[in-house]
């Protein structure tokens, strides 16, 4: 019996560490089994580098057909659990076929990785980034180890803007007056639009259905802004078929309005700044 139990013990321990793991911000991450752990936080275009340590169990050696590490960006639909769509896939070969008798450490690096989407864990889908180490052993069965990390995609250090307007409540025939201030510009913006969006929500809980409609779109700027520049806004609402805002009517539906600022850079990447506004109807005098 002891012999049989020993046959199922792992042949080695695999440890994945990041070079700046001690100083990098750690964030909570919910695993598939519901357990919450802390993992490192990265941003797009960062270098992801570290070390992979493989240590055979005492008295054992590892015969392998090669060792590799992959950086994967994956989408998993929960109704199709276990099947992943890879939108990012990078590979580094760590070792050629051979044998490992004692602890061995392999450095790895993925330089300026383009990771366009943020990590997301939702009700029906999840988007994750993971390092996957594979020790290929052919018929003996490959040894695979995973290390999740979280990705945030933002432009906090590239673009700071303030969207200032005269009020947050407007009647249906009102005029929105405001200004956009560029406090920091480190990306090449080619144009900027202002949109009026209506979001209609019906149902409740897991049966909530949301539809968003763009009612109006205006080009505010064509060309690159500079730090300190400001752009005036004067938007008349009367030409559009707007309704008052509705907040959770009889627990059945809601209607909300948003001003959505859309900036597009020279690589056609889009950046957004959104602000909710309240619409109301003026009572007509008799």
Coordinates of C-alpha atoms in Angstrom, one line a residue:
X1 CA 0.0 0.0 0.0
X2 CA 2.8 2.4 0.9
X3 CA 4.4 1.7 -2.5
X4 CA 1.2 2.6 -4.3
X5 CA 0.8 5.8 -2.4
X6 CA 4.3 6.8 -3.2
X7 CA 3.7 6.3 -6.9
X8 CA 1.3 9.2 -6.9
X9 CA 3.6 11.7 -5.1
X10 CA 4.9 14.6 -7.3
X11 CA 8.3 14.0 -8.7
X12 CA 9.4 17.5 -7.9
X13 CA 8.5 20.9 -6.6
X14 CA 8.2 23.8 -9.0
X15 CA 8.4 27.4 -7.6
X16 CA 7.7 30.5 -9.7
X17 CA 8.9 33.8 -8.4
X18 CA 9.0 37.4 -9.8
X19 CA 12.2 39.5 -9.6
X20 CA 10.4 42.4 -7.9
X21 CA 7.9 40.3 -6.0
X22 CA 8.8 41.7 -2.6
X23 CA 8.3 45.3 -3.7
X24 CA 5.4 44.9 -6.2
X25 CA 1.9 45.6 -5.1
X26 CA -0.1 42.5 -4.2
X27 CA -3.9 42.3 -4.8
X28 CA -6.6 39.7 -3.8
X29 CA -7.4 37.1 -6.5
X30 CA -10.2 34.5 -6.3
X31 CA -9.1 31.1 -7.6
X32 CA -11.3 28.5 -9.3
X33 CA -11.9 26.6 -6.0
X34 CA -13.2 29.8 -4.4
X35 CA -10.1 30.4 -2.3
X36 CA -8.8 34.0 -2.2
X37 CA -5.0 34.5 -2.5
X38 CA -2.8 37.5 -3.1
X39 CA -1.0 37.8 -6.4
X40 CA 1.3 40.5 -8.0
X41 CA -0.2 43.4 -10.0
X42 CA 1.2 44.4 -13.3
X43 CA 0.4 47.0 -16.0
X44 CA 0.6 46.7 -19.7
X45 CA 4.0 47.2 -21.4
X46 CA 5.8 46.1 -18.2
X47 CA 8.6 43.6 -18.2
X48 CA 7.6 40.3 -16.5
X49 CA 10.7 38.6 -15.2
X50 CA 11.6 36.1 -12.5
X51 CA 12.9 32.7 -11.7
X52 CA 11.6 29.2 -11.9
X53 CA 13.1 26.7 -9.4
X54 CA 12.7 23.0 -10.0
X55 CA 13.7 20.7 -7.1
X56 CA 13.4 16.9 -7.4
X57 CA 12.0 15.0 -4.5
X58 CA 14.7 13.4 -2.3
X59 CA 16.2 10.4 -4.0
X60 CA 14.5 11.1 -7.4
X61 CA 15.7 12.5 -10.7
X62 CA 13.6 14.1 -13.4
X63 CA 14.0 12.8 -17.0
X64 CA 12.5 15.4 -19.3
X65 CA 12.1 16.2 -23.0
X66 CA 12.4 20.0 -22.5
X67 CA 11.1 22.7 -20.1
X68 CA 9.3 25.9 -21.1
X69 CA 7.4 28.8 -19.6
X70 CA 4.4 30.4 -21.3
X71 CA 2.7 33.7 -20.6
X72 CA -0.9 33.3 -21.4
X73 CA -3.9 35.7 -21.6
X74 CA -7.0 33.6 -21.5
X75 CA -10.8 34.0 -21.6
X76 CA -13.0 31.3 -20.1
X77 CA -16.8 31.2 -20.4
X78 CA -18.3 29.5 -17.4
X79 CA -20.9 27.6 -19.4
X80 CA -17.9 26.0 -21.2
X81 CA -15.7 25.7 -18.1
X82 CA -12.2 24.3 -18.8
X83 CA -12.0 25.5 -22.4
X84 CA -9.8 28.6 -22.7
X85 CA -9.5 31.1 -25.6
X86 CA -5.9 32.4 -25.6
X87 CA -5.6 36.0 -26.9
X88 CA -2.0 36.3 -25.7
X89 CA 0.5 33.5 -25.9
X90 CA 4.3 33.9 -25.5
X91 CA 6.8 31.1 -24.9
X92 CA 10.3 30.9 -23.6
X93 CA 12.2 27.6 -23.8
X94 CA 14.1 27.1 -20.6
X95 CA 16.0 23.8 -21.1
X96 CA 16.7 21.2 -23.7
X97 CA 15.9 17.5 -23.0
X98 CA 18.0 16.0 -20.2
X99 CA 18.0 15.1 -16.5
X100 CA 17.7 17.0 -13.3
X101 CA 19.3 15.5 -10.1
X102 CA 19.2 18.5 -7.8
X103 CA 17.6 21.9 -7.4
X104 CA 17.9 23.9 -10.6
X105 CA 16.9 27.6 -11.2
X106 CA 16.0 29.1 -14.6
X107 CA 15.7 32.9 -15.1
X108 CA 12.9 34.1 -17.5
X109 CA 11.8 37.4 -19.0
X110 CA 9.0 38.6 -21.1
X111 CA 9.9 42.2 -22.2
X112 CA 7.4 45.0 -22.7
X113 CA 4.5 42.7 -23.0
X114 CA 1.4 44.1 -24.7
X115 CA -1.6 43.0 -22.5
X116 CA -4.5 45.0 -23.8
X117 CA -7.3 43.8 -21.3
X118 CA -7.7 44.0 -17.6
X119 CA -8.1 40.9 -15.4
X120 CA -11.8 40.3 -14.9
X121 CA -13.8 37.8 -12.8
X122 CA -17.5 38.0 -13.5
X123 CA -20.7 35.9 -13.2
X124 CA -20.4 34.2 -16.6
X125 CA -16.9 34.8 -17.8
X126 CA -13.4 35.4 -16.5
X127 CA -10.3 36.9 -18.2
X128 CA -7.0 36.0 -16.6
X129 CA -3.2 36.2 -17.1
X130 CA -1.1 33.3 -16.0
X131 CA 2.5 31.9 -16.2
X132 CA 2.5 28.2 -17.1
X133 CA 5.6 26.1 -16.6
X134 CA 5.6 22.7 -18.4
X135 CA 8.2 20.0 -17.8
X136 CA 7.6 17.7 -20.8
X137 CA 8.1 14.0 -19.8
X138 CA 6.4 12.3 -22.7
X139 CA 4.8 9.0 -21.6
X140 CA 5.6 9.7 -18.0
X141 CA 3.2 12.6 -18.0
X142 CA 4.1 16.3 -18.1
X143 CA 4.4 18.3 -14.9
X144 CA 2.6 21.6 -15.1
X145 CA 2.6 24.5 -12.7
X146 CA 0.6 27.8 -12.9
X147 CA 1.1 31.2 -11.4
X148 CA -1.7 33.8 -11.8
X149 CA -1.1 37.5 -11.8
X150 CA -3.4 40.5 -12.2
X151 CA -3.3 43.0 -15.0
X152 CA -4.6 46.6 -14.8
X153 CA -4.8 48.6 -18.0
X154 CA -4.8 52.3 -17.5
X155 CA -3.3 55.6 -18.5
X156 CA -2.8 57.2 -15.0
X157 CA 0.7 58.2 -15.8
X158 CA 0.1 59.2 -19.4
X159 CA -3.0 61.4 -19.5
X160 CA -4.7 63.5 -16.8
X161 CA -7.8 65.4 -17.8
X162 CA -10.6 67.2 -15.9
X163 CA -14.1 67.4 -17.2
X164 CA -15.8 70.5 -15.7
X165 CA -19.4 71.4 -16.4
X166 CA -21.8 73.8 -14.9
X167 CA -24.2 71.4 -13.2
X168 CA -25.2 67.7 -13.0
X169 CA -29.0 68.1 -13.5
X170 CA -30.5 69.2 -16.8
X171 CA -33.9 69.7 -18.2
X172 CA -34.7 68.2 -21.6
X173 CA -34.2 71.5 -23.4
X174 CA -31.2 72.7 -21.5
X175 CA -27.6 73.5 -22.6
X176 CA -24.6 71.7 -21.2
X177 CA -21.8 74.2 -20.7
X178 CA -18.3 73.2 -19.6
X179 CA -14.6 72.8 -20.2
X180 CA -12.1 70.0 -20.6
X181 CA -8.6 70.7 -19.1
X182 CA -5.5 68.8 -20.1
X183 CA -3.3 68.6 -17.1
X184 CA -0.9 65.9 -18.4
X185 CA -0.4 64.6 -21.9
X186 CA 2.1 61.9 -22.7
X187 CA 0.2 60.0 -25.4
X188 CA -0.5 61.3 -28.9
X189 CA -4.2 62.0 -29.1
X190 CA -5.6 62.5 -32.6
X191 CA -9.2 63.3 -31.8
X192 CA -11.8 63.6 -29.0
X193 CA -15.6 63.1 -29.1
X194 CA -18.3 63.8 -26.6
X195 CA -21.3 61.4 -26.5
X196 CA -24.7 61.4 -24.8
X197 CA -25.5 57.8 -23.8
X198 CA -28.7 56.4 -22.4
X199 CA -28.6 53.2 -20.3
X200 CA -31.8 51.2 -19.8
X201 CA -31.8 48.5 -17.2
X202 CA -34.7 46.0 -16.8
X203 CA -35.2 43.1 -14.4
X204 CA -33.3 42.6 -11.2
X205 CA -30.4 40.5 -9.8
X206 CA -29.0 37.9 -12.2
X207 CA -31.9 38.5 -14.5
X208 CA -30.9 42.2 -15.1
X209 CA -30.7 43.2 -18.8
X210 CA -28.9 46.4 -19.8
X211 CA -29.0 48.2 -23.1
X212 CA -26.8 51.2 -23.8
X213 CA -27.7 53.6 -26.7
X214 CA -25.6 56.5 -28.0
X215 CA -28.0 59.3 -28.7
X216 CA -25.5 62.0 -29.8
X217 CA -21.9 62.3 -30.8
X218 CA -19.8 65.4 -31.3
X219 CA -16.2 65.9 -32.3
X220 CA -14.6 68.3 -29.8
X221 CA -11.0 68.2 -31.1
X222 CA -9.1 67.1 -34.1
X223 CA -5.4 67.0 -33.4
X224 CA -3.0 66.6 -30.4
X225 CA -3.7 68.7 -27.3
X226 CA -0.9 70.1 -25.1
X227 CA -0.5 70.4 -21.4
X228 CA -2.4 73.3 -20.0
X229 CA -4.8 73.5 -22.9
X230 CA -8.6 73.8 -22.3
X231 CA -11.5 73.1 -24.7
X232 CA -14.9 74.7 -24.2
X233 CA -18.1 72.7 -24.4
X234 CA -21.5 74.0 -25.4
X235 CA -24.0 71.3 -26.1
X236 CA -27.7 72.0 -26.8
X237 CA -30.0 69.1 -25.7
X238 CA -33.2 70.2 -27.4
X239 CA -32.6 68.4 -30.8
X240 CA -32.5 65.0 -29.1
X241 CA -35.2 62.7 -28.0
X242 CA -34.4 62.6 -24.3
X243 CA -36.6 61.5 -21.4
X244 CA -36.3 62.1 -17.7
X245 CA -34.1 59.9 -15.7
X246 CA -35.9 57.0 -14.0
X247 CA -34.6 55.4 -10.8
X248 CA -35.7 51.8 -10.2
X249 CA -39.4 52.2 -11.1
X250 CA -41.4 49.7 -9.2
X251 CA -38.3 47.5 -9.1
X252 CA -38.8 46.9 -12.8
X253 CA -36.5 49.3 -14.7
X254 CA -34.2 52.2 -14.6
X255 CA -33.1 54.8 -17.2
X256 CA -29.8 56.7 -16.7
X257 CA -27.9 59.2 -18.9
X258 CA -24.2 59.7 -19.2
X259 CA -21.8 62.2 -20.8
X260 CA -19.0 60.0 -22.3
X261 CA -15.7 61.5 -23.3
X262 CA -13.9 59.4 -25.9
X263 CA -10.2 60.0 -26.8
X264 CA -8.5 58.2 -29.6
X265 CA -4.7 58.0 -29.9
X266 CA -2.6 57.5 -33.1
X267 CA -2.7 53.8 -32.6
X268 CA -6.5 53.8 -32.5
X269 CA -6.6 52.9 -28.8
X270 CA -9.6 54.4 -27.1
X271 CA -9.7 56.1 -23.6
X272 CA -12.9 57.0 -21.8
X273 CA -14.1 59.4 -19.1
X274 CA -17.7 59.1 -18.1
X275 CA -20.0 61.1 -15.9
X276 CA -23.6 60.4 -15.0
X277 CA -26.1 63.3 -15.4
X278 CA -29.7 63.6 -14.3
X279 CA -32.4 64.6 -16.8
X280 CA -35.8 66.1 -15.8
X281 CA -38.8 67.6 -17.5
X282 CA -39.7 71.2 -16.9
X283 CA -43.3 71.7 -15.8
X284 CA -45.1 73.7 -18.5
X285 CA -47.0 76.7 -17.1
X286 CA -50.6 76.9 -18.0

